[in-house]
PDB file of C-alpha atoms in Angstrom:
ATOM      1  CA  UNK G1242      53.074  -0.527  26.031  1.00  0.00           C
ATOM      2  CA  UNK G1243      55.881   0.863  25.068  1.00  0.00           C
ATOM      3  CA  UNK G1244      56.550   3.169  28.135  1.00  0.00           C
ATOM      4  CA  UNK G1245      55.189   0.809  30.513  1.00  0.00           C
ATOM      5  CA  UNK G1246      57.932  -1.279  29.042  1.00  0.00           C
ATOM      6  CA  UNK G1247      60.360   1.119  29.710  1.00  0.00           C
ATOM      7  CA  UNK G1248      59.536   2.197  33.326  1.00  0.00           C
ATOM      8  CA  UNK G1249      58.638  -1.397  34.324  1.00  0.00           C
ATOM      9  CA  UNK G1250      62.375  -2.330  33.627  1.00  0.00           C
ATOM     10  CA  UNK G1251      64.027   0.736  34.812  1.00  0.00           C
ATOM     11  CA  UNK G1252      62.150   1.058  38.116  1.00  0.00           C
ATOM     12  CA  UNK G1253      59.967   4.026  37.279  1.00  0.00           C
ATOM     13  CA  UNK G1254      56.313   4.350  38.367  1.00  0.00           C
ATOM     14  CA  UNK G1255      54.320   5.488  36.310  1.00  0.00           C
ATOM     15  CA  UNK G1256      50.744   5.031  38.949  1.00  0.00           C
ATOM     16  CA  UNK G1257      48.334   8.223  37.648  1.00  0.00           C
ATOM     17  CA  UNK G1258      49.562   8.531  34.202  1.00  0.00           C
ATOM     18  CA  UNK G1259      46.336   8.514  31.457  1.00  0.00           C
ATOM     19  CA  UNK G1260      46.194   8.959  27.649  1.00  0.00           C
ATOM     20  CA  UNK G1261      43.639  10.757  25.600  1.00  0.00           C
ATOM     21  CA  UNK G1262      43.031  10.172  22.417  1.00  0.00           C
ATOM     22  CA  UNK G1263      40.745  11.196  19.491  1.00  0.00           C
ATOM     23  CA  UNK G1264      39.807  10.313  16.002  1.00  0.00           C
ATOM     24  CA  UNK G1265      39.484  12.855  13.240  1.00  0.00           C
ATOM     25  CA  UNK G1266      38.245  11.585  10.161  1.00  0.00           C
ATOM     26  CA  UNK G1267      38.756  13.223   6.513  1.00  0.00           C
ATOM     27  CA  UNK G1268      35.952  12.752   3.844  1.00  0.00           C
ATOM     28  CA  UNK G1269      37.591  13.788   0.285  1.00  0.00           C
ATOM     29  CA  UNK G1270      39.293  12.484  -1.398  1.00  0.00           C
ATOM     30  CA  UNK G1271      37.736   8.947   0.607  1.00  0.00           C
ATOM     31  CA  UNK G1272      36.865   8.871   4.262  1.00  0.00           C
ATOM     32  CA  UNK G1273      39.534   7.602   6.103  1.00  0.00           C
ATOM     33  CA  UNK G1274      41.036   8.670   9.460  1.00  0.00           C
ATOM     34  CA  UNK G1275      43.389  12.055   8.928  1.00  0.00           C
ATOM     35  CA  UNK G1276      44.469  12.532  12.372  1.00  0.00           C
ATOM     36  CA  UNK G1277      45.273  10.849  15.697  1.00  0.00           C
ATOM     37  CA  UNK G1278      45.942  13.118  18.440  1.00  0.00           C
ATOM     38  CA  UNK G1279      47.237  11.480  21.541  1.00  0.00           C
ATOM     39  CA  UNK G1280      47.699  14.027  25.314  1.00  0.00           C
ATOM     40  CA  UNK G1281      49.653  11.919  28.125  1.00  0.00           C
ATOM     41  CA  UNK G1282      48.862  13.387  31.007  1.00  0.00           C
ATOM     42  CA  UNK G1283      52.207  12.372  33.384  1.00  0.00           C
ATOM     43  CA  UNK G1284      52.961  11.376  36.992  1.00  0.00           C
ATOM     44  CA  UNK G1285      54.835  14.073  38.766  1.00  0.00           C
ATOM     45  CA  UNK G1286      58.697  13.679  39.574  1.00  0.00           C
ATOM     46  CA  UNK G1287      60.035  12.512  36.551  1.00  0.00           C
ATOM     47  CA  UNK G1288      63.677  13.492  36.223  1.00  0.00           C
ATOM     48  CA  UNK G1289      64.444  15.287  32.695  1.00  0.00           C
ATOM     49  CA  UNK G1290      66.316  12.064  31.586  1.00  0.00           C
ATOM     50  CA  UNK G1291      63.692   9.518  32.439  1.00  0.00           C
ATOM     51  CA  UNK G1292      61.206  12.348  30.537  1.00  0.00           C
ATOM     52  CA  UNK G1293      62.609  12.399  27.600  1.00  0.00           C
ATOM     53  CA  UNK G1294      63.381   8.146  27.624  1.00  0.00           C
ATOM     54  CA  UNK G1295      59.714   8.083  28.048  1.00  0.00           C
ATOM     55  CA  UNK G1296      59.115  10.497  25.378  1.00  0.00           C
ATOM     56  CA  UNK G1297      61.108   8.722  22.920  1.00  0.00           C
ATOM     57  CA  UNK G1298      59.546   4.958  23.750  1.00  0.00           C
ATOM     58  CA  UNK G1299      56.469   6.727  22.783  1.00  0.00           C
ATOM     59  CA  UNK G1300      57.262   7.991  19.266  1.00  0.00           C
ATOM     60  CA  UNK G1301      59.648   4.187  18.823  1.00  0.00           C
ATOM     61  CA  UNK G1302      56.217   2.224  19.181  1.00  0.00           C
ATOM     62  CA  UNK G1303      55.573  -0.147  16.713  1.00  0.00           C
ATOM     63  CA  UNK G1304      51.990   1.197  16.619  1.00  0.00           C
ATOM     64  CA  UNK G1305      52.510   4.465  16.130  1.00  0.00           C
ATOM     65  CA  UNK G1306      55.223   3.992  13.800  1.00  0.00           C
ATOM     66  CA  UNK G1307      52.702   1.375  11.853  1.00  0.00           C
ATOM     67  CA  UNK G1308      50.279   3.523  10.694  1.00  0.00           C
ATOM     68  CA  UNK G1309      50.788   5.555   6.910  1.00  0.00           C
ATOM     69  CA  UNK G1310      52.061   8.507   6.474  1.00  0.00           C
ATOM     70  CA  UNK G1311      49.206  10.496   5.713  1.00  0.00           C
ATOM     71  CA  UNK G1312      47.856   9.803   8.963  1.00  0.00           C
ATOM     72  CA  UNK G1313      49.204  12.783  11.454  1.00  0.00           C
ATOM     73  CA  UNK G1314      49.372  11.186  15.275  1.00  0.00           C
ATOM     74  CA  UNK G1315      51.342  13.996  17.272  1.00  0.00           C
ATOM     75  CA  UNK G1316      51.739  13.080  20.978  1.00  0.00           C
ATOM     76  CA  UNK G1317      51.375  15.610  23.718  1.00  0.00           C
ATOM     77  CA  UNK G1318      53.232  15.200  26.799  1.00  0.00           C
ATOM     78  CA  UNK G1319      52.306  17.342  29.857  1.00  0.00           C
ATOM     79  CA  UNK G1320      53.944  17.388  32.949  1.00  0.00           C
ATOM     80  CA  UNK G1321      52.164  18.514  36.443  1.00  0.00           C
ATOM     81  CA  UNK G1322      55.797  20.201  38.030  1.00  0.00           C
TER      82      UNK G1322
END
C-alpha cells in the first residue's frame, strides 16, 4: 500500500507488479511465526531513483515496522530489466 501511494503521488505506473508472501512457523519455544518473506515482482521501466524510492517505501511500511523484531521479514525485489 505504501508503494502504491507513493507511485500514485509521483505518477508512476505499477501495472503488473505482484507480491508473493510465505509464512514460516517455528514450534519452539512455542508455536509462532518465525519468518514472513516477501518477493515483489516489479514492472519494467523504472529508473534507478524510482526503484530506490519504492524499495524504501516498502521497508518503512507501518505494517512491516509493526512486526515483532523476532519475526524476520525480508523483502526481495525482482526487476525484469
